[in-house]
mmCIF file of C-alpha atoms and ligand atoms in Angstrom:
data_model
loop_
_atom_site.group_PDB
_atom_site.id
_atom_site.type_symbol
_atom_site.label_atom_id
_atom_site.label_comp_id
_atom_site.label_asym_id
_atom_site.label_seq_id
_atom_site.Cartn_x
_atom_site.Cartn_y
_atom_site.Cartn_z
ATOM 1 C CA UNK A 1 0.000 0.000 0.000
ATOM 2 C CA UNK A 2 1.110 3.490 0.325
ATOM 3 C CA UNK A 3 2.813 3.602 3.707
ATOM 4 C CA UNK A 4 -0.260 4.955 5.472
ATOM 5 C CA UNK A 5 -1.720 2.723 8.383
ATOM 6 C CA UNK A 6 -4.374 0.525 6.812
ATOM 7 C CA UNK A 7 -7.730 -1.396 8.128
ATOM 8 C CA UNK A 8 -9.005 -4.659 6.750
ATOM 9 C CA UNK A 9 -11.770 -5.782 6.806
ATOM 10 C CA UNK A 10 -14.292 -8.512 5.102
ATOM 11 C CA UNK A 11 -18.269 -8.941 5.303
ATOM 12 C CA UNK A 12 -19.707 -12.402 3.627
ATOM 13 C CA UNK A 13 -22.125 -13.168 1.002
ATOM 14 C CA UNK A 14 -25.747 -14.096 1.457
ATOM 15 C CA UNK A 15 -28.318 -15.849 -0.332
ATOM 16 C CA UNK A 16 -32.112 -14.786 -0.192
ATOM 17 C CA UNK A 17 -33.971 -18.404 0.594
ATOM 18 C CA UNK A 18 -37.265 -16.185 0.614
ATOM 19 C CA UNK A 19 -39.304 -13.007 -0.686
ATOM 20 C CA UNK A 20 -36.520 -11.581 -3.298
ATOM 21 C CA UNK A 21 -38.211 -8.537 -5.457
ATOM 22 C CA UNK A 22 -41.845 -8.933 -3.307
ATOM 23 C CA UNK A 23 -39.211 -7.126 -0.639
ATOM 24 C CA UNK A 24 -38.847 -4.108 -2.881
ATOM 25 C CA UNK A 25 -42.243 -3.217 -2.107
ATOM 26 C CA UNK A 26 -42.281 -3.690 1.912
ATOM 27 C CA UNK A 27 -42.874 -7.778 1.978
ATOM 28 C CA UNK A 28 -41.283 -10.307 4.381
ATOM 29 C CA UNK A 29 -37.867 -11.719 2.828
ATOM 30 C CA UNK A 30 -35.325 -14.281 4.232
ATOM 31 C CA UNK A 31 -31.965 -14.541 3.706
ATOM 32 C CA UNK A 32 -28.765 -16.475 5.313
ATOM 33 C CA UNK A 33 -24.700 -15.237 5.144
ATOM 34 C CA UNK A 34 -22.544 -18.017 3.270
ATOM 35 C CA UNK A 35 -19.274 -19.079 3.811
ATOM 36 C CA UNK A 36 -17.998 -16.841 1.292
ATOM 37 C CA UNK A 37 -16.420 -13.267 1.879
ATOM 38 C CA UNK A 38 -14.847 -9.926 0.083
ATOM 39 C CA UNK A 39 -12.199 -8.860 1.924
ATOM 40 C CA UNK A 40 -10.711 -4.614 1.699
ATOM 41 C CA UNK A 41 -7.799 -3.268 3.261
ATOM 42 C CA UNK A 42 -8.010 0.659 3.105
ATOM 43 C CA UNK A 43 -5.699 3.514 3.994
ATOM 44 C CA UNK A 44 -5.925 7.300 3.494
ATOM 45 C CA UNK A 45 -5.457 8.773 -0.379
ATOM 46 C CA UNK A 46 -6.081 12.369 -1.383
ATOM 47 C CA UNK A 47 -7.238 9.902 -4.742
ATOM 48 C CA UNK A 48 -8.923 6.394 -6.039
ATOM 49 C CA UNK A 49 -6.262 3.790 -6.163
ATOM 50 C CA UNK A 50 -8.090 0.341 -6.367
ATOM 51 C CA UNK A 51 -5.540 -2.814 -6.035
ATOM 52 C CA UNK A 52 -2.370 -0.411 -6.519
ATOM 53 C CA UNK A 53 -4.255 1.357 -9.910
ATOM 54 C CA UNK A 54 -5.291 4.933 -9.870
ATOM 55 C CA UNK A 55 -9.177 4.963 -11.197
ATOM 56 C CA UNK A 56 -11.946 7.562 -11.608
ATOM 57 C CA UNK A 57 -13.549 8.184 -8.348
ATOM 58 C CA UNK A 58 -16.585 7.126 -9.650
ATOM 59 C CA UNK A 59 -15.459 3.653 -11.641
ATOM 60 C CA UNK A 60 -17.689 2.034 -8.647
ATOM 61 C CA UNK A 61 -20.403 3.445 -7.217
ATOM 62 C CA UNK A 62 -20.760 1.325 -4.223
ATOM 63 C CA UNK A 63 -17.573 2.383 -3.291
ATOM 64 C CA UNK A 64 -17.530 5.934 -4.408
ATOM 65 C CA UNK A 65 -20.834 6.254 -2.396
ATOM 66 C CA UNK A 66 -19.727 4.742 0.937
ATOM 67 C CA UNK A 67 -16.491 7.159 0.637
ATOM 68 C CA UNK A 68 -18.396 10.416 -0.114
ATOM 69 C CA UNK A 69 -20.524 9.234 3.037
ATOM 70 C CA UNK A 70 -17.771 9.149 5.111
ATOM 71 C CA UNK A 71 -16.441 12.453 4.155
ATOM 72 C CA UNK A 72 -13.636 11.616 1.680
ATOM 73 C CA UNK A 73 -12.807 12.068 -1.810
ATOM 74 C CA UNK A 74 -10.659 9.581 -2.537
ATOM 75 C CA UNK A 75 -8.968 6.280 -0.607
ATOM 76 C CA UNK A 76 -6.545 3.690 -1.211
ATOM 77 C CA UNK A 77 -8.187 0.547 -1.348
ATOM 78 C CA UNK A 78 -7.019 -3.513 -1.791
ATOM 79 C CA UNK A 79 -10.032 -5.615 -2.699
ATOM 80 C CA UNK A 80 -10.277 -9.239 -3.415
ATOM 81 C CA UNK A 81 -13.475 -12.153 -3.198
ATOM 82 C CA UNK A 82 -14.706 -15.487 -2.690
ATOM 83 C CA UNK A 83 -18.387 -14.607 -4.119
ATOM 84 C CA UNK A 84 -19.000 -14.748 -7.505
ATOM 85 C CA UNK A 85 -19.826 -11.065 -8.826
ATOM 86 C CA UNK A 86 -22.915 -10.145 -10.635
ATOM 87 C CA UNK A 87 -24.558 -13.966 -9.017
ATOM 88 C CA UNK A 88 -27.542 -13.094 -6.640
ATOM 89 C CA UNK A 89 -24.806 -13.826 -3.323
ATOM 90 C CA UNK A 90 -24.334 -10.193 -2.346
ATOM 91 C CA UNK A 91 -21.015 -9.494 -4.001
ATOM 92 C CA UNK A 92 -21.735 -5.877 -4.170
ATOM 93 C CA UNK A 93 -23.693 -5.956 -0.332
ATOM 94 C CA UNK A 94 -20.580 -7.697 1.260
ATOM 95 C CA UNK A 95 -17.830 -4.829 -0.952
ATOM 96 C CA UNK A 96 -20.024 -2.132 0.546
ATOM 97 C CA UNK A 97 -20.634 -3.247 4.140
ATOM 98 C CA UNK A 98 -16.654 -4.370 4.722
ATOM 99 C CA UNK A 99 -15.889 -0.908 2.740
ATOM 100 C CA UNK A 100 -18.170 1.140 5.450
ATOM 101 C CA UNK A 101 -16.564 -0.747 8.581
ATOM 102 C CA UNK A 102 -12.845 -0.369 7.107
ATOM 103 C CA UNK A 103 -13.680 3.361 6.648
ATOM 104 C CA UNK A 104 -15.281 4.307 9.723
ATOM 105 C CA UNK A 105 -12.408 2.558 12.134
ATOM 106 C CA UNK A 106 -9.571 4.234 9.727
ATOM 107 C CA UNK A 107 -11.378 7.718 10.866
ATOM 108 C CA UNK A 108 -12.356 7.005 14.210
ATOM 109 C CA UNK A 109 -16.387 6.506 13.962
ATOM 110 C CA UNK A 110 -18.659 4.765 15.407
ATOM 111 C CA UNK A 111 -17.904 0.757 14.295
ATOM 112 C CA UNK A 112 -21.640 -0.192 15.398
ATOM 113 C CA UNK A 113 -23.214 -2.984 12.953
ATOM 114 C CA UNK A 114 -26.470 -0.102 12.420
ATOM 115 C CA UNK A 115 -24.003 2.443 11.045
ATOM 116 C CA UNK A 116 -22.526 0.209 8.731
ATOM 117 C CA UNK A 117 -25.687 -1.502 7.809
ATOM 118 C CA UNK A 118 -27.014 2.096 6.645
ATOM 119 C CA UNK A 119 -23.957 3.417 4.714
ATOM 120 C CA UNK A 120 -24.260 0.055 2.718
ATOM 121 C CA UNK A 121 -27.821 0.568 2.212
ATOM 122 C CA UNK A 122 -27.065 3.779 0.735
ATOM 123 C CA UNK A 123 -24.538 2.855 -1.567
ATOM 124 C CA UNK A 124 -26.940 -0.227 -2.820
ATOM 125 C CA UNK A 125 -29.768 2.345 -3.607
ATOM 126 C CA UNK A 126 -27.192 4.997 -4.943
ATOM 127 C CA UNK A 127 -26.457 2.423 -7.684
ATOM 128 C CA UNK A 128 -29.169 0.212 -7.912
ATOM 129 C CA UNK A 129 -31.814 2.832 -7.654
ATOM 130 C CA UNK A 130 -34.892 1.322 -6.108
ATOM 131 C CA UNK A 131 -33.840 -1.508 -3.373
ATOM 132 C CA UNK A 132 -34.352 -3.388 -0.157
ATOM 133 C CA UNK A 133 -32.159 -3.467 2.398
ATOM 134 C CA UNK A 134 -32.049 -7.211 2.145
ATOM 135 C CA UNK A 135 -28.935 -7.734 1.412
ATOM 136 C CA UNK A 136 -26.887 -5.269 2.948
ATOM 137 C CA UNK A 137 -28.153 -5.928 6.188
ATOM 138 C CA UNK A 138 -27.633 -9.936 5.956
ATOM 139 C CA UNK A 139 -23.886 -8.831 4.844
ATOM 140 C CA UNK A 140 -23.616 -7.117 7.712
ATOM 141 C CA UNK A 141 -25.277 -9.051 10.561
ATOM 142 C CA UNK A 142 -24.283 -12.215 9.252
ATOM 143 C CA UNK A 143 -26.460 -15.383 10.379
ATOM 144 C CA UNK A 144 -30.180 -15.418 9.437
ATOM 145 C CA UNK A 145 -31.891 -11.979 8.997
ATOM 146 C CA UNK A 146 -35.748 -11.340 8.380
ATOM 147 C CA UNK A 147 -36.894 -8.317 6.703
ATOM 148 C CA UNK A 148 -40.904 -7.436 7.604
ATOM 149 C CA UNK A 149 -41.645 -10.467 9.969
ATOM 150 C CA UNK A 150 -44.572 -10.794 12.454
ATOM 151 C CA UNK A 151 -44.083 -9.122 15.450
ATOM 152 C CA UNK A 152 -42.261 -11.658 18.135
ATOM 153 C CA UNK A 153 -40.759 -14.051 15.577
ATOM 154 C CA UNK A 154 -37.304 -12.377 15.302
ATOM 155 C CA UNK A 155 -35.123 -10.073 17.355
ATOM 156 C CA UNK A 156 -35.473 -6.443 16.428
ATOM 157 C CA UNK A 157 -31.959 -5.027 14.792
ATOM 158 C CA UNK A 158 -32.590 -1.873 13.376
ATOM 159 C CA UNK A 159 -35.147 -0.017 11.232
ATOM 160 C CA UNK A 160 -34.518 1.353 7.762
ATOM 161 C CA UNK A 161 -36.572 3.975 5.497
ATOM 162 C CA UNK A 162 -36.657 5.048 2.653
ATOM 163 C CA UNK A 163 -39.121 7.417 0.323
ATOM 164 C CA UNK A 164 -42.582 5.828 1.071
ATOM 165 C CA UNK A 165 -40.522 2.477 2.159
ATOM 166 C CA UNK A 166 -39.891 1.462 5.739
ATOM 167 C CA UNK A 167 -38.826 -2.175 6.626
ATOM 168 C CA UNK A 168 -38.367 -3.333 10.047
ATOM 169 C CA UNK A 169 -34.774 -5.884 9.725
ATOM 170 C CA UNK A 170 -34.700 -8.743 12.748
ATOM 171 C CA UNK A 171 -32.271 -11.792 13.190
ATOM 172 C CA UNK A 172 -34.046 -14.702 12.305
ATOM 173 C CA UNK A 173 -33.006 -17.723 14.494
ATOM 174 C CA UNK A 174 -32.295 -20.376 11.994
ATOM 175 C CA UNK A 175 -31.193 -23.664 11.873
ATOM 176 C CA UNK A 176 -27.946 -25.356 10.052
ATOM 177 C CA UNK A 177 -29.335 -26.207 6.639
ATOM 178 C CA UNK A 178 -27.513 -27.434 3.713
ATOM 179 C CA UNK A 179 -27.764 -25.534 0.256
ATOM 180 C CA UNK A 180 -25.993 -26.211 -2.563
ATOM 181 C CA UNK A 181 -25.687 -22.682 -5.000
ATOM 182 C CA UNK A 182 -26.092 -23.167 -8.456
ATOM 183 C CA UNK A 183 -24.587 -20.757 -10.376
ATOM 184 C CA UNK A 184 -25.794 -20.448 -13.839
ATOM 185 C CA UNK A 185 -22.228 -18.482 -14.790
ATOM 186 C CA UNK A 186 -24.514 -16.009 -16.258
ATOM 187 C CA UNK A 187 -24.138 -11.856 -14.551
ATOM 188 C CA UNK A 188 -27.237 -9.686 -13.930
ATOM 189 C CA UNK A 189 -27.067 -7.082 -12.624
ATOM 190 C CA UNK A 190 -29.737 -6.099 -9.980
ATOM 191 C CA UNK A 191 -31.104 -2.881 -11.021
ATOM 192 C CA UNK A 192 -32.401 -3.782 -14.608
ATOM 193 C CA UNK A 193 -34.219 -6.532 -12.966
ATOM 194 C CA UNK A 194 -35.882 -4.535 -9.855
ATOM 195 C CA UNK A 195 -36.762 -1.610 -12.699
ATOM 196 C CA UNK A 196 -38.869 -4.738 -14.795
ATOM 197 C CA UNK A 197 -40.551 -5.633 -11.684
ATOM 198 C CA UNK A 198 -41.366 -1.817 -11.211
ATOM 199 C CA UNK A 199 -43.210 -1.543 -14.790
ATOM 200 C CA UNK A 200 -44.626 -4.261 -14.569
ATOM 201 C CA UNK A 201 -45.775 -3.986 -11.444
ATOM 202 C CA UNK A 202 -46.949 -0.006 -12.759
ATOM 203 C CA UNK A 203 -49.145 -1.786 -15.489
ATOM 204 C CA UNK A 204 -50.499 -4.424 -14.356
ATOM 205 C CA UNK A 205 -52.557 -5.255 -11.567
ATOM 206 C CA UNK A 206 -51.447 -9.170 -11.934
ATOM 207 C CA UNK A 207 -47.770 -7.993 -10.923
ATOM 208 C CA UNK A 208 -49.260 -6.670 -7.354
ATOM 209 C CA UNK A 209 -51.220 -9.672 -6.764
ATOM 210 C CA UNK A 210 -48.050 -12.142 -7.458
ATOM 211 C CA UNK A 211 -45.954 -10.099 -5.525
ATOM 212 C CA UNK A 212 -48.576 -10.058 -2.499
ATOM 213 C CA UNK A 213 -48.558 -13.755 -2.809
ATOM 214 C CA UNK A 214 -44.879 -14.083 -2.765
ATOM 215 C CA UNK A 215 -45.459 -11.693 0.733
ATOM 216 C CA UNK A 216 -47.931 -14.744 2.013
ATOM 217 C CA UNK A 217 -45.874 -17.904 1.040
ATOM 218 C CA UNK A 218 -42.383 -16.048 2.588
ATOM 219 C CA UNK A 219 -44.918 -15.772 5.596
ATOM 220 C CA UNK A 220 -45.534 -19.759 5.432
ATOM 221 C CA UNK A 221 -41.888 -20.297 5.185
ATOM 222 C CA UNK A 222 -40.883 -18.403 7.858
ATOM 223 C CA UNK A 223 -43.216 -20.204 10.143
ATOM 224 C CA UNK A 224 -42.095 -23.563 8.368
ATOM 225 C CA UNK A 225 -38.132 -22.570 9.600
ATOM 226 C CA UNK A 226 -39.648 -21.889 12.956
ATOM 227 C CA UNK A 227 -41.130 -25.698 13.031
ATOM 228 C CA UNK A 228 -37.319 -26.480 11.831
ATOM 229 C CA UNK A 229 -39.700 -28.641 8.969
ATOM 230 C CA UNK A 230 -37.563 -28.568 6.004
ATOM 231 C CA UNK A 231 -39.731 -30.612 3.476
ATOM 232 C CA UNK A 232 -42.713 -28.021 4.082
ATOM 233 C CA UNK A 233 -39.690 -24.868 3.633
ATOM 234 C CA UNK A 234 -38.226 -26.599 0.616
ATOM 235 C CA UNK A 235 -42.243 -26.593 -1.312
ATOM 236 C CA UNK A 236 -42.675 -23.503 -0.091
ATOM 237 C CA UNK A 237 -38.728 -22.481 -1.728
ATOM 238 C CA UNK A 238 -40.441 -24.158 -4.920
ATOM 239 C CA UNK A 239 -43.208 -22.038 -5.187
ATOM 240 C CA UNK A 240 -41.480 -18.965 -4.314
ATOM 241 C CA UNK A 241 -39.683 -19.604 -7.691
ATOM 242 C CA UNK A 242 -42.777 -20.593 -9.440
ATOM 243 C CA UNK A 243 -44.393 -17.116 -8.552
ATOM 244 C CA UNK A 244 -41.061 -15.430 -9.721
ATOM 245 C CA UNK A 245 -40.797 -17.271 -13.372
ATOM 246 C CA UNK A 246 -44.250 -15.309 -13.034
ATOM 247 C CA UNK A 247 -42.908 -12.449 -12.597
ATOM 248 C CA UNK A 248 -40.681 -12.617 -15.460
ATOM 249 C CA UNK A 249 -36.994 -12.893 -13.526
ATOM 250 C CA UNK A 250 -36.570 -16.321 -13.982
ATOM 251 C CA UNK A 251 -34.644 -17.314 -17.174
ATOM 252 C CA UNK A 252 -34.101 -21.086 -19.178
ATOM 253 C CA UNK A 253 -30.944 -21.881 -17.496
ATOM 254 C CA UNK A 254 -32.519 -21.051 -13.925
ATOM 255 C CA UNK A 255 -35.116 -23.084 -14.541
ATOM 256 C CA UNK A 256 -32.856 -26.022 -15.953
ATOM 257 C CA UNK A 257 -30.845 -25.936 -12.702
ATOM 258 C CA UNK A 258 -33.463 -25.396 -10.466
ATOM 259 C CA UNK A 259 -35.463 -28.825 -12.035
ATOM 260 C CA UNK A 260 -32.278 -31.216 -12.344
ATOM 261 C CA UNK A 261 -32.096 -30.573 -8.200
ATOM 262 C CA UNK A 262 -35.582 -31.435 -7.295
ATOM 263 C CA UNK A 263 -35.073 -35.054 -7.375
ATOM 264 C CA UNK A 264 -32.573 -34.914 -4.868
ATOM 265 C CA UNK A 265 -33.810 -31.656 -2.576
ATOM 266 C CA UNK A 266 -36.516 -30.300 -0.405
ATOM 267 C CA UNK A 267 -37.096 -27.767 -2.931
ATOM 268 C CA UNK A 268 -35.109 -25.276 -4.915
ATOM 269 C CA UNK A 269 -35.638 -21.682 -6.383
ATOM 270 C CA UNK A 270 -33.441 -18.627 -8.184
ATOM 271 C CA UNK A 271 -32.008 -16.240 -5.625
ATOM 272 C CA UNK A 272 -31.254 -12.894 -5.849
ATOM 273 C CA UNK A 273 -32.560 -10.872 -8.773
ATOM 274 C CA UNK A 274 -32.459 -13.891 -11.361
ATOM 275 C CA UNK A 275 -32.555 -13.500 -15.178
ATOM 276 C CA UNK A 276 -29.003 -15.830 -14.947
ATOM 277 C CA UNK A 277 -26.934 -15.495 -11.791
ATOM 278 C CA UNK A 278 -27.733 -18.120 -9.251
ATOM 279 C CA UNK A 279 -30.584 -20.423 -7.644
ATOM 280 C CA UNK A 280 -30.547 -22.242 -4.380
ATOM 281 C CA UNK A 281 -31.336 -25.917 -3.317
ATOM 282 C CA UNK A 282 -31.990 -27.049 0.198
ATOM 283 C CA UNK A 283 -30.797 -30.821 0.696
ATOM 284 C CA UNK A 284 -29.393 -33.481 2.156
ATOM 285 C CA UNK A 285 -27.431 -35.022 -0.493
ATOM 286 C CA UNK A 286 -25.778 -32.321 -1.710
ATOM 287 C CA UNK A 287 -22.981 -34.510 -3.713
ATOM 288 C CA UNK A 288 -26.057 -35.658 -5.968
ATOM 289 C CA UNK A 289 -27.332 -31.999 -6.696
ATOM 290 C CA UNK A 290 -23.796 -30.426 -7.279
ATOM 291 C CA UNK A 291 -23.970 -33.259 -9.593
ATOM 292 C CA UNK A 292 -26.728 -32.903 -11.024
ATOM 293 C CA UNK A 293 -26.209 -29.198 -11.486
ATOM 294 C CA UNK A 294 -23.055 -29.882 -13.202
ATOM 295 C CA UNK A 295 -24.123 -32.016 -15.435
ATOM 296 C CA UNK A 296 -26.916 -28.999 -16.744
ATOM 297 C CA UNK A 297 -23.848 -26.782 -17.194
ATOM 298 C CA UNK A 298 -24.250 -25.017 -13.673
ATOM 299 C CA UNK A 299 -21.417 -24.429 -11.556
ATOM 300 C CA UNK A 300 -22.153 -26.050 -7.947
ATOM 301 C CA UNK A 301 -21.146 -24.441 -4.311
ATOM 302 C CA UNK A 302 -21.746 -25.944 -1.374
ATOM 303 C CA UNK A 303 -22.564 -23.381 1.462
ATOM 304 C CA UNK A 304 -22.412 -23.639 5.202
ATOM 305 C CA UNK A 305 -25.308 -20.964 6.888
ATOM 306 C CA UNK A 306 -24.329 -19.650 10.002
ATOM 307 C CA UNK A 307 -21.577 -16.799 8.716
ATOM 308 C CA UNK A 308 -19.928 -14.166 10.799
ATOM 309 C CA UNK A 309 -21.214 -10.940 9.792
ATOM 310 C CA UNK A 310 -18.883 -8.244 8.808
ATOM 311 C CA UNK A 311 -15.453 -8.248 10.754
ATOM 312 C CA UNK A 312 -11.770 -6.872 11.058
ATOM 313 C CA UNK A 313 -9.546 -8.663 9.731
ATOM 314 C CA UNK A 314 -5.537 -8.639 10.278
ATOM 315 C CA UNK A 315 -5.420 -8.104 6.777
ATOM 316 C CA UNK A 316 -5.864 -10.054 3.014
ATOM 317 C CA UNK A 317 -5.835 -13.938 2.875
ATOM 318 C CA UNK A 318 -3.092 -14.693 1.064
ATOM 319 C CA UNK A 319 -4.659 -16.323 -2.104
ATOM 320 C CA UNK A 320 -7.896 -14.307 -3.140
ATOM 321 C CA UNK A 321 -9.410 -13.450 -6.467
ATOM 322 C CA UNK A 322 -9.005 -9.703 -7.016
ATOM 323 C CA UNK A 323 -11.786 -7.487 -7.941
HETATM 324 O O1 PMV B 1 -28.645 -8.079 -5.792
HETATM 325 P P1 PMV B 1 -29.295 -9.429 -5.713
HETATM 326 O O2 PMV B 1 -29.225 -10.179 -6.972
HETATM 327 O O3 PMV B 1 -28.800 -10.178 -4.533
HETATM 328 O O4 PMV B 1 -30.878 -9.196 -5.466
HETATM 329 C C1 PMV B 1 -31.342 -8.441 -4.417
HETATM 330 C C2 PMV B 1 -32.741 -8.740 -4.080
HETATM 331 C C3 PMV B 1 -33.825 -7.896 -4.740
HETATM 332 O O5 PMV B 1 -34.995 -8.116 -3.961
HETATM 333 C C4 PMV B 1 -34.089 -8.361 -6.174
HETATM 334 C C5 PMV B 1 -33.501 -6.409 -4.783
HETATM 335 C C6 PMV B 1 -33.431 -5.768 -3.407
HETATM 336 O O6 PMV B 1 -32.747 -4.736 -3.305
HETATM 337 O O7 PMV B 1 -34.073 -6.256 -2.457
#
């Protein structure tokens, strides 16, 4: 780096098992950290250097917007992942929350998991335009989070707003579950996806009444986690991604994926924003749907639920992809 005292710091990925898009608009969501991080080291710069390069202060907007937050112009900033970018897992959630907490400790603020669920937030909707806060608070708390749930199901975190938006984010106790990620190796990015939900939502009246249904069956799952009954989650998972092919976010190779791991799960559905990126399948045989997901042209992940939220580190592992 450049001499200057540094911070690292890393955040991990998530996956939404519940309410993607319907969330946009208020609904209940799900969604678990993975065993999969981005990891920043950060020191001060009167400029953008990204891994040793000098770039445009604006070449990212998730991190331009967490910096201007914080009061800078520029910083000098080491970057480097284990999630997939452009997938539905939060790359973009995980670079901004790690970004915030690395920030705020190299100036002296307040470290508090609130404060840096908020700057993420901001930097998601700076360059995403509409959005939930989802995924920036999973990336942040870590665990299982709830967005919207009944009152006395989770544990009260913090509260976010936003325009006519509010959404209440809890930890949602969860058990260990197996998933296996299928990643369909194609990127899509978030925002074109949430802007086709908006229009169609705007002109049709069908739109609303699929994405209050998605609201009701993330309701059913929820209560299905609670009873720790994983055959009624995974049908509920199923339908979830029935009522988003619906929707129109689904694509061919999401649905080939998401089919060739039925046979061998509880259910299975896209996650994230879809239209490519990846989809999700809760099992217990997880060697037969990485398999089977293979075989379709997917690329499989096992993932471990239960993730550390965001988190110094001492500094960058030594082998990690850089951004
Ligand atoms: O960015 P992704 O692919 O993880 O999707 C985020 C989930 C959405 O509900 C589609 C958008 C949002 O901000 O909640």
């Amino acid at each position: 780096m450049n001499g200057q005292p540094a911070v690292s710091a890393s955040a991990p990925g998530k996956m939404i098992i519940l309410g993607e898009h319907s969330v946009v608009y208020g609904k209940p969501a799900v969604a678990l950290a993975i065993n999969k991080r981005f990891y920043c080291r950060v020191s001060r710069s009167g400029e953008m250097i990204l891994n040793g390069r000098r770039v445009p202060a604006f070449v990212h907007p998730h991190i331009s917007s967490v910096i201007n937050d914080n009061g800078l112009s520029g910083i000098s900033m080491d970057a480097g992942t284990q999630i997939p970018t452009s997938s539905g897992l939060g790359s973009s959630a995980a670079l901004s929350s790690s970004l915030s907490l690395a920030v705020r400790k190299l100036l002296g603020k307040e470290t508090d998991q609130e404060s840096i669920a908020k700057d993420a937030f901001n930097a998601e909707w700076n360059a995403q335009g509409r959005a939930s806060p989802i995924d920036t608070s999973t990336c942040t708390h870590g665990g299982g989070v709830a967005l919207n749930c009944p009152a006395g199901i989770g544990r009260e975190l913090w509260r976010i707003s936003r325009n006519d938006r509010s959404w209440n984010v809890s930890e949602f106790d969860v058990p260990e579950m197996t998933f296996v990620v299928g990643h369909t190796g194609i990127k899509a990015p978030t925002g074109p996806l949430v802007e086709k939900v908006r229009k169609y939502k705007e002109h049709n009246r069908f739109a609303s009444d699929i994405i209050d249904e998605i609201g009701l069956v993330t309701l059913q799952g929820m209560n299905a986690i609670r009873r720790r009954d994983k055959e009624d989650l995974g049908d509920i998972m199923t339908r979830n991604h029935k009522l988003l092919s619906i929707l129109g976010v689904s694509c061919n190779e999401l649905n080939k994926l998401v089919n060739a791991s039925l046979p061998y799960s509880y259910g299975a559905k896209l996650t994230g924003s879809g239209g490519g990126g990846s989809m999700i399948a809760l099992t217990d045989q997880p060697e037969k749907v990485c398999e089977a997901i293979s075989l379709r042209g997917g690329r499989p992940i096992v993932v471990r639920t239960g993730e550390e939220g965001v988190r110094l580190e001492e500094g960058l592992p030594e082998t990690i992809d850089c951004i």
